[in-house]
Short mmCIF file of N, CA, C and O in Angstrom, two decimals:
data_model
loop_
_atom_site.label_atom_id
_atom_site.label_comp_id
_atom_site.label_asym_id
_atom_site.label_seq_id
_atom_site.Cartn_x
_atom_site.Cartn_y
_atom_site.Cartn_z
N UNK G 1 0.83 -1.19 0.00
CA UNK G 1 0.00 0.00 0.00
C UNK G 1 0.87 1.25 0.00
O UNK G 1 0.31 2.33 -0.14
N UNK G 2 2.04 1.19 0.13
CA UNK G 2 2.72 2.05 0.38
C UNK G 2 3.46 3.16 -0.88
O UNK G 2 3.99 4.27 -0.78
N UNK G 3 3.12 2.01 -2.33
CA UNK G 3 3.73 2.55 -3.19
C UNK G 3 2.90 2.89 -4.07
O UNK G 3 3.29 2.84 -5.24
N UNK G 4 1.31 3.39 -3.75
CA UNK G 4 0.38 4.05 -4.09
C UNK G 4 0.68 5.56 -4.22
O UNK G 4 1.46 5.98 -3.37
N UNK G 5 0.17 6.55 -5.20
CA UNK G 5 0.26 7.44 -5.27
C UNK G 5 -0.19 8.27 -3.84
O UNK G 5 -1.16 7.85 -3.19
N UNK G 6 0.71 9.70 -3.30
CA UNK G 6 0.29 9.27 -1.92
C UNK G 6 0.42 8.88 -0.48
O UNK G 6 0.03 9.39 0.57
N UNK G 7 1.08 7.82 -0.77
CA UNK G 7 1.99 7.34 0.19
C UNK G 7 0.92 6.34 1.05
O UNK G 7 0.09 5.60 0.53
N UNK G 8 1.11 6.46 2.19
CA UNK G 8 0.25 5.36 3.45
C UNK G 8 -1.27 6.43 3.61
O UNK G 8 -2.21 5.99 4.28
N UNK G 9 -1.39 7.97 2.88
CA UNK G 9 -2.20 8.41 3.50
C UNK G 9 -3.27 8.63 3.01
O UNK G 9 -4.39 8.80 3.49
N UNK G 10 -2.66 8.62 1.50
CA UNK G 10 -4.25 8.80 0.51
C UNK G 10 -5.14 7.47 0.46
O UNK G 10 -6.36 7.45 0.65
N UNK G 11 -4.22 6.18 0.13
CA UNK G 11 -4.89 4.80 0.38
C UNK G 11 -5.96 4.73 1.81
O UNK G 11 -7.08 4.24 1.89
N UNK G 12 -5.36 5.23 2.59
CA UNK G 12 -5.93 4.34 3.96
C UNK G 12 -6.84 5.43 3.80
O UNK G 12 -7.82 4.93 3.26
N UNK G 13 -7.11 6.99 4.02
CA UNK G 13 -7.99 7.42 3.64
C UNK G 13 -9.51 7.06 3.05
O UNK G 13 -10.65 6.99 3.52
N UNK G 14 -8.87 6.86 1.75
CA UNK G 14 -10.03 6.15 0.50
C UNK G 14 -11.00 5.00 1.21
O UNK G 14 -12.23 4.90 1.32
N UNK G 15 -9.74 4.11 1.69
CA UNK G 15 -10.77 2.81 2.14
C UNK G 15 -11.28 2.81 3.34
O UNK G 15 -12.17 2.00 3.58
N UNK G 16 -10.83 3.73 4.38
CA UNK G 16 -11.70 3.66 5.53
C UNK G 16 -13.16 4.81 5.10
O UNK G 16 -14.17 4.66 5.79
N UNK G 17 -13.20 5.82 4.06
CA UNK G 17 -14.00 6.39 4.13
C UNK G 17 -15.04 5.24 3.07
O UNK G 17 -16.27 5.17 3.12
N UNK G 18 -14.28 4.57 2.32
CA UNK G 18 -15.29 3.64 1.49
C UNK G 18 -15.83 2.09 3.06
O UNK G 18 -16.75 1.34 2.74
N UNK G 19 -15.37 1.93 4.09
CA UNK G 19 -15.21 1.25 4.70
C UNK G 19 -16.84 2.12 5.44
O UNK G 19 -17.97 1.64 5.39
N UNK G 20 -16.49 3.33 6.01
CA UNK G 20 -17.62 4.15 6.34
C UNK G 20 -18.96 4.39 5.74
O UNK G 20 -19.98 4.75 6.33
N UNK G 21 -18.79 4.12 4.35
CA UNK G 21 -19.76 4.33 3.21
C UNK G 21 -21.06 3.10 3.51
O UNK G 21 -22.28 3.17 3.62
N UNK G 22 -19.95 1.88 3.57
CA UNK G 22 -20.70 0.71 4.14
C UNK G 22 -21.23 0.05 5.44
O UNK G 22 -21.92 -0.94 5.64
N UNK G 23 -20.60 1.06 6.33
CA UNK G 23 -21.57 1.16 7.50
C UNK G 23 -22.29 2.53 8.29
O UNK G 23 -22.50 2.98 9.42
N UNK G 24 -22.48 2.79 7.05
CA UNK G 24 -23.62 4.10 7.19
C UNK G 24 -25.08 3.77 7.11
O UNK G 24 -25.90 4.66 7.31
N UNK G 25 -25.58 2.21 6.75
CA UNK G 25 -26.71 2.69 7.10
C UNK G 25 -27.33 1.19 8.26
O UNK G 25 -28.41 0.60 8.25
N UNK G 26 -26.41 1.05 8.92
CA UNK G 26 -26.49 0.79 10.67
C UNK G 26 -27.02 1.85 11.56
O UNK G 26 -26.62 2.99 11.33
N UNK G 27 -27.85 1.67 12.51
CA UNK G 27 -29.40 2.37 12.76
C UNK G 27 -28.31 3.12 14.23
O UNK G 27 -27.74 2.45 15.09
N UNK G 28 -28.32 4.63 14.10
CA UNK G 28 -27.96 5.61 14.97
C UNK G 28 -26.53 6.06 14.40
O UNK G 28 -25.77 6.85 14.96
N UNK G 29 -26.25 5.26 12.88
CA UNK G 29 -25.02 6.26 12.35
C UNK G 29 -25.71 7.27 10.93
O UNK G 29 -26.67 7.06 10.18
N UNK G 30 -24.93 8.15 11.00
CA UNK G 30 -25.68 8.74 9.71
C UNK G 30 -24.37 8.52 8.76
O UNK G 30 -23.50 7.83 9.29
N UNK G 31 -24.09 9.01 7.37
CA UNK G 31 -23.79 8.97 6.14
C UNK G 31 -22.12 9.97 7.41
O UNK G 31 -21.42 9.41 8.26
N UNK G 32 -22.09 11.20 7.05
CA UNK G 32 -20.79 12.00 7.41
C UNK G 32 -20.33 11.19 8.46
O UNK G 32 -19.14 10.89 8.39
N UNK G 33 -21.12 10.67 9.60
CA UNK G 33 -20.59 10.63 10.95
C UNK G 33 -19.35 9.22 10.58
O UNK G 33 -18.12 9.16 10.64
N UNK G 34 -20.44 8.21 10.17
CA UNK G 34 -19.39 6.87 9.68
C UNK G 34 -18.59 7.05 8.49
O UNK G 34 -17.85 6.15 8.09
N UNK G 35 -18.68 8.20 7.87
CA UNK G 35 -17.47 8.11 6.54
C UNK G 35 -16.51 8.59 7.78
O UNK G 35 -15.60 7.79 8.02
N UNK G 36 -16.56 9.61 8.50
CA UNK G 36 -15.46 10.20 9.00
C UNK G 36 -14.88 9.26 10.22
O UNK G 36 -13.65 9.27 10.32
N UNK G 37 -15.41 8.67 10.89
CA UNK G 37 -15.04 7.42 12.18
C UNK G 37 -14.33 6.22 10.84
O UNK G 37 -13.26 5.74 11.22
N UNK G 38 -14.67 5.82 9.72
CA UNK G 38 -14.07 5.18 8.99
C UNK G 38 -12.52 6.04 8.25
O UNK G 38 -11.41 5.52 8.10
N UNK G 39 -12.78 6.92 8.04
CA UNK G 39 -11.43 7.28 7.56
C UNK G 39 -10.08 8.03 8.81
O UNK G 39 -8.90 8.26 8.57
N UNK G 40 -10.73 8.21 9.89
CA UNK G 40 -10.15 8.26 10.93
C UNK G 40 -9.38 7.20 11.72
O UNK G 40 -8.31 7.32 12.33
N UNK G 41 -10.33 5.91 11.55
CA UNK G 41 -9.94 4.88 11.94
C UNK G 41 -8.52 4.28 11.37
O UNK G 41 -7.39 4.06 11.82
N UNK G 42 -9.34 4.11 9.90
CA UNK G 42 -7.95 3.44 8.89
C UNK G 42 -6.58 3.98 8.83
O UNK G 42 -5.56 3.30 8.85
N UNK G 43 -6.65 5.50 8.76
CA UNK G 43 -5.42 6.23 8.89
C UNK G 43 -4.76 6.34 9.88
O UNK G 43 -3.57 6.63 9.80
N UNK G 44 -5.60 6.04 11.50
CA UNK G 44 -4.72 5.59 12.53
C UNK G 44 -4.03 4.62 12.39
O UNK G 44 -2.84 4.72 12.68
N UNK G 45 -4.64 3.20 11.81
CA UNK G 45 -4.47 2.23 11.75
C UNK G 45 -2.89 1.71 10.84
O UNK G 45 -1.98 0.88 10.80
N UNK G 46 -3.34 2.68 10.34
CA UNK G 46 -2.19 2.76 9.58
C UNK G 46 -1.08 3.36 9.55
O UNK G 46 -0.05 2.90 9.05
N UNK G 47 -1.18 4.25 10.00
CA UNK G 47 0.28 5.42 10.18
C UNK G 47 0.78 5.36 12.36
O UNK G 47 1.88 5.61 12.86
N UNK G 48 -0.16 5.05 12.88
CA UNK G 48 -0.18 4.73 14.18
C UNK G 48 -0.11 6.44 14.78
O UNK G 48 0.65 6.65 15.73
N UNK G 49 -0.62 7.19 14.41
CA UNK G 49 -0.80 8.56 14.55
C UNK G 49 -2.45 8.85 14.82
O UNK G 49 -3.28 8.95 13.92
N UNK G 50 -2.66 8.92 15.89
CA UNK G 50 -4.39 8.76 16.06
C UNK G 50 -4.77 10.48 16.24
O UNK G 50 -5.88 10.93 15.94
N UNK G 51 -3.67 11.31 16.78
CA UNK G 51 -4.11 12.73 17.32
C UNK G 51 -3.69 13.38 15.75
O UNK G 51 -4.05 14.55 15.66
N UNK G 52 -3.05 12.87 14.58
CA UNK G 52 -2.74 13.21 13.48
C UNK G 52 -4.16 13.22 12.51
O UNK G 52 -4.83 14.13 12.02
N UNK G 53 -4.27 11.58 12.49
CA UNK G 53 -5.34 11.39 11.81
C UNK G 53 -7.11 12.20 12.27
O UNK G 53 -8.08 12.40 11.53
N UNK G 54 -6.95 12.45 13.61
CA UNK G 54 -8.41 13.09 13.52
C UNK G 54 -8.13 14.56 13.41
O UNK G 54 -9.23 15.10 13.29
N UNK G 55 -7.25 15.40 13.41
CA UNK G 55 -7.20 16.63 12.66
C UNK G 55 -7.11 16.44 11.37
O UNK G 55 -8.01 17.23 11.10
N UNK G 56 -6.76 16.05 10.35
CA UNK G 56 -6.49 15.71 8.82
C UNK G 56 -8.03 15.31 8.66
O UNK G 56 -8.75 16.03 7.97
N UNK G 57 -8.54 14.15 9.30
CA UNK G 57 -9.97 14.14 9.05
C UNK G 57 -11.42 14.98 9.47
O UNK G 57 -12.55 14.98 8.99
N UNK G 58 -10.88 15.56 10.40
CA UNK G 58 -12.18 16.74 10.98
C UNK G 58 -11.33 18.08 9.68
O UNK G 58 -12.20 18.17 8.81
N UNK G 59 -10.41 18.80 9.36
CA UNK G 59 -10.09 19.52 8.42
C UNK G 59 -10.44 19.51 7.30
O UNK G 59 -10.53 20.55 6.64
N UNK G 60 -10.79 18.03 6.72
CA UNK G 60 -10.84 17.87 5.50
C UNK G 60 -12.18 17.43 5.54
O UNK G 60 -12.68 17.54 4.42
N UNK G 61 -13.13 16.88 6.53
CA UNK G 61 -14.68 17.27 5.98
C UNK G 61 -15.29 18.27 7.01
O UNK G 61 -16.49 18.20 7.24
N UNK G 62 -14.37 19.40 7.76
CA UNK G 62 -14.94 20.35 8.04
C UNK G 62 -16.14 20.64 9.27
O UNK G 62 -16.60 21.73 9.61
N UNK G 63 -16.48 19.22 9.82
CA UNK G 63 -17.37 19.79 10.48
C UNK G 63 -16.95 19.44 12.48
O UNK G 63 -16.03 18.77 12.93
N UNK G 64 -17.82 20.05 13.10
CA UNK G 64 -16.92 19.96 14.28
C UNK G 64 -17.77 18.89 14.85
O UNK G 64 -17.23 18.32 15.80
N UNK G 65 -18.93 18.48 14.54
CA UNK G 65 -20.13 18.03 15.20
C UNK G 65 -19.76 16.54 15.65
O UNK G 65 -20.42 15.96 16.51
N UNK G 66 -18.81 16.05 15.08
CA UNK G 66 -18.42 14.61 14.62
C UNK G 66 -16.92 14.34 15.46
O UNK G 66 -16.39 13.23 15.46
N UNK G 67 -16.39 15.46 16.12
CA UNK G 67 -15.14 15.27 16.79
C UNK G 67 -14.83 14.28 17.65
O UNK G 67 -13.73 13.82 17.91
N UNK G 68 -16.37 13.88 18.24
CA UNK G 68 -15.94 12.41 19.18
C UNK G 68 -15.91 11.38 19.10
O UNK G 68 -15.36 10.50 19.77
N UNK G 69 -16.96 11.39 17.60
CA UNK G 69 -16.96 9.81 16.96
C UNK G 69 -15.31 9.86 16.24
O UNK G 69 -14.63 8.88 16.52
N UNK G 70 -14.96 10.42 15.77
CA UNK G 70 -13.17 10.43 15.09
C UNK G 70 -12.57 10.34 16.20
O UNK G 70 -11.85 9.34 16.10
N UNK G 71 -12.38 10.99 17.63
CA UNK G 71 -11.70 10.65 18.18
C UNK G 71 -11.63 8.81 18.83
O UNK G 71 -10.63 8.09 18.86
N UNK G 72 -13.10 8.44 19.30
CA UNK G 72 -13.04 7.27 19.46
C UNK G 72 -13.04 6.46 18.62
O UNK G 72 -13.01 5.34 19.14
N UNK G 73 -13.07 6.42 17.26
CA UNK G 73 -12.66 5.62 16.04
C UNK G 73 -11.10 5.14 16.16
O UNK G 73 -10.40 4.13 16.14
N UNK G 74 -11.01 7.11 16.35
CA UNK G 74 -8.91 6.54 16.21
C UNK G 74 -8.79 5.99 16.95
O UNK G 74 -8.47 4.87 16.54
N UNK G 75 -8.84 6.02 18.25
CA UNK G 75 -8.14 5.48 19.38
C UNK G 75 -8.77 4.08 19.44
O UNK G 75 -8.01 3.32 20.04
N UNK G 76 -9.71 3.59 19.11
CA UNK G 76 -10.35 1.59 18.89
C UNK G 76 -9.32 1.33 18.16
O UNK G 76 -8.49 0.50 18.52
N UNK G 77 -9.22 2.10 16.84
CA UNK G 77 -8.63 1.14 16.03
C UNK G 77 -6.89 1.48 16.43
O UNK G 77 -6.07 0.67 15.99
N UNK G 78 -6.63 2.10 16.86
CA UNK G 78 -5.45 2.10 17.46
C UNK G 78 -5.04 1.23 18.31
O UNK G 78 -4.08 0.57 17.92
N UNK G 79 -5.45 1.00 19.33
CA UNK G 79 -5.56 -0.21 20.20
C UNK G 79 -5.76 -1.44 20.02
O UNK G 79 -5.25 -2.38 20.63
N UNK G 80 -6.66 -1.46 19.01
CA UNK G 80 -6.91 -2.91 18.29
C UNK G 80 -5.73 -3.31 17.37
O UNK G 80 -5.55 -4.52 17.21
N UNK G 81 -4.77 -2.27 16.66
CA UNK G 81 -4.04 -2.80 15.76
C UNK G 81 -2.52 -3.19 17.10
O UNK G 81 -1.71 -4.07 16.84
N UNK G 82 -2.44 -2.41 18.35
CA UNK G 82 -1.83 -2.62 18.74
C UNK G 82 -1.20 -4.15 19.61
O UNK G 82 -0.12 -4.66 19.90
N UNK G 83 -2.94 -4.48 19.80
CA UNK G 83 -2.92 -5.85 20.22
C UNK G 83 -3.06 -7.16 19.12
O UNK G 83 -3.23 -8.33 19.46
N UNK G 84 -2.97 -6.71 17.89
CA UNK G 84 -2.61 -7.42 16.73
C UNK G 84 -1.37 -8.04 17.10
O UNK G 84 -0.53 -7.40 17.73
N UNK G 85 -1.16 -9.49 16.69
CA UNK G 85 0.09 -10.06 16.82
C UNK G 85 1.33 -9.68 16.10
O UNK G 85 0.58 -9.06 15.36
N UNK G 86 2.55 -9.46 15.58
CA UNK G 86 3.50 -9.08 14.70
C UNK G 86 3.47 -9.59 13.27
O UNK G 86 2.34 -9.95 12.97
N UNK G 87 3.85 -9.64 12.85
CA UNK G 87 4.16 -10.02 11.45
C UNK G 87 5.81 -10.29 11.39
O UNK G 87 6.67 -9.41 11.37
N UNK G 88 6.05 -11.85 11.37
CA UNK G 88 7.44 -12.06 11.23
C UNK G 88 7.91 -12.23 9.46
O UNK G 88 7.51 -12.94 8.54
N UNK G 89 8.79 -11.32 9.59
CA UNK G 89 9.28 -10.92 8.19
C UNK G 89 10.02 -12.62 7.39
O UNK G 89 10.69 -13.48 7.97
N UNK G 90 9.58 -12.60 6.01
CA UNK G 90 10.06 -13.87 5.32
C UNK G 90 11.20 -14.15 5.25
O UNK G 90 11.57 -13.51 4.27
N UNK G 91 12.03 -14.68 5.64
CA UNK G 91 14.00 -14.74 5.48
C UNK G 91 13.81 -15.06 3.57
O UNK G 91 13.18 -15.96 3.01
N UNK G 92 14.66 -13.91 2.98
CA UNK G 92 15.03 -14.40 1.55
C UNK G 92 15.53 -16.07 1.12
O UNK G 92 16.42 -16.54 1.82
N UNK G 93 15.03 -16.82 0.16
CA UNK G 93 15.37 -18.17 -0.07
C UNK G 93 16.89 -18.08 -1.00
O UNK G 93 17.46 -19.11 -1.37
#
């Protein structure tokens, strides 16, 4: 994902807000609230920057109303990727 136009930030972006798209219509989320808890999420998830990712995502759709669902997005999925097991790298054959 990394050698996307971009870098780690436009990708993870895209798919947590397409990730949001698809759970927007679960009963007490609306359409903005879960695009933005989805693209907040992924970009924590990904860059491991959770106080990064919810300014970049409250900036870029602007609204303030939504600041707590982004903040507790980042910080789940932060935590959750943290208790993810490692990934042991392949030794070259």
């Amino acid at each position: 994902m990394g050698s996307l136009r971009g870098g780690l930030v436009f990708p993870a972006l895209f798919l947590g807000a397409a990730a949001g798209v698809l759970l927007a219509p679960l009963p007490g989320l609306g359409l903005v609230p879960a695009l933005a808890a989805g693209m907040a999420a992924a970009t924590a998830a990904a860059l491991r920057l959770p106080v990064s990712s919810v300014v970049l995502v409250v900036l870029l759709l602007g609204g303030t109303a939504m600041i707590p669902v982004v903040i507790l997005a980042a910080v789940i999925s932060l935590v959750t990727t943290g208790l993810l097991p490692k990934a042991k790298a392949a030794r070259p054959a």
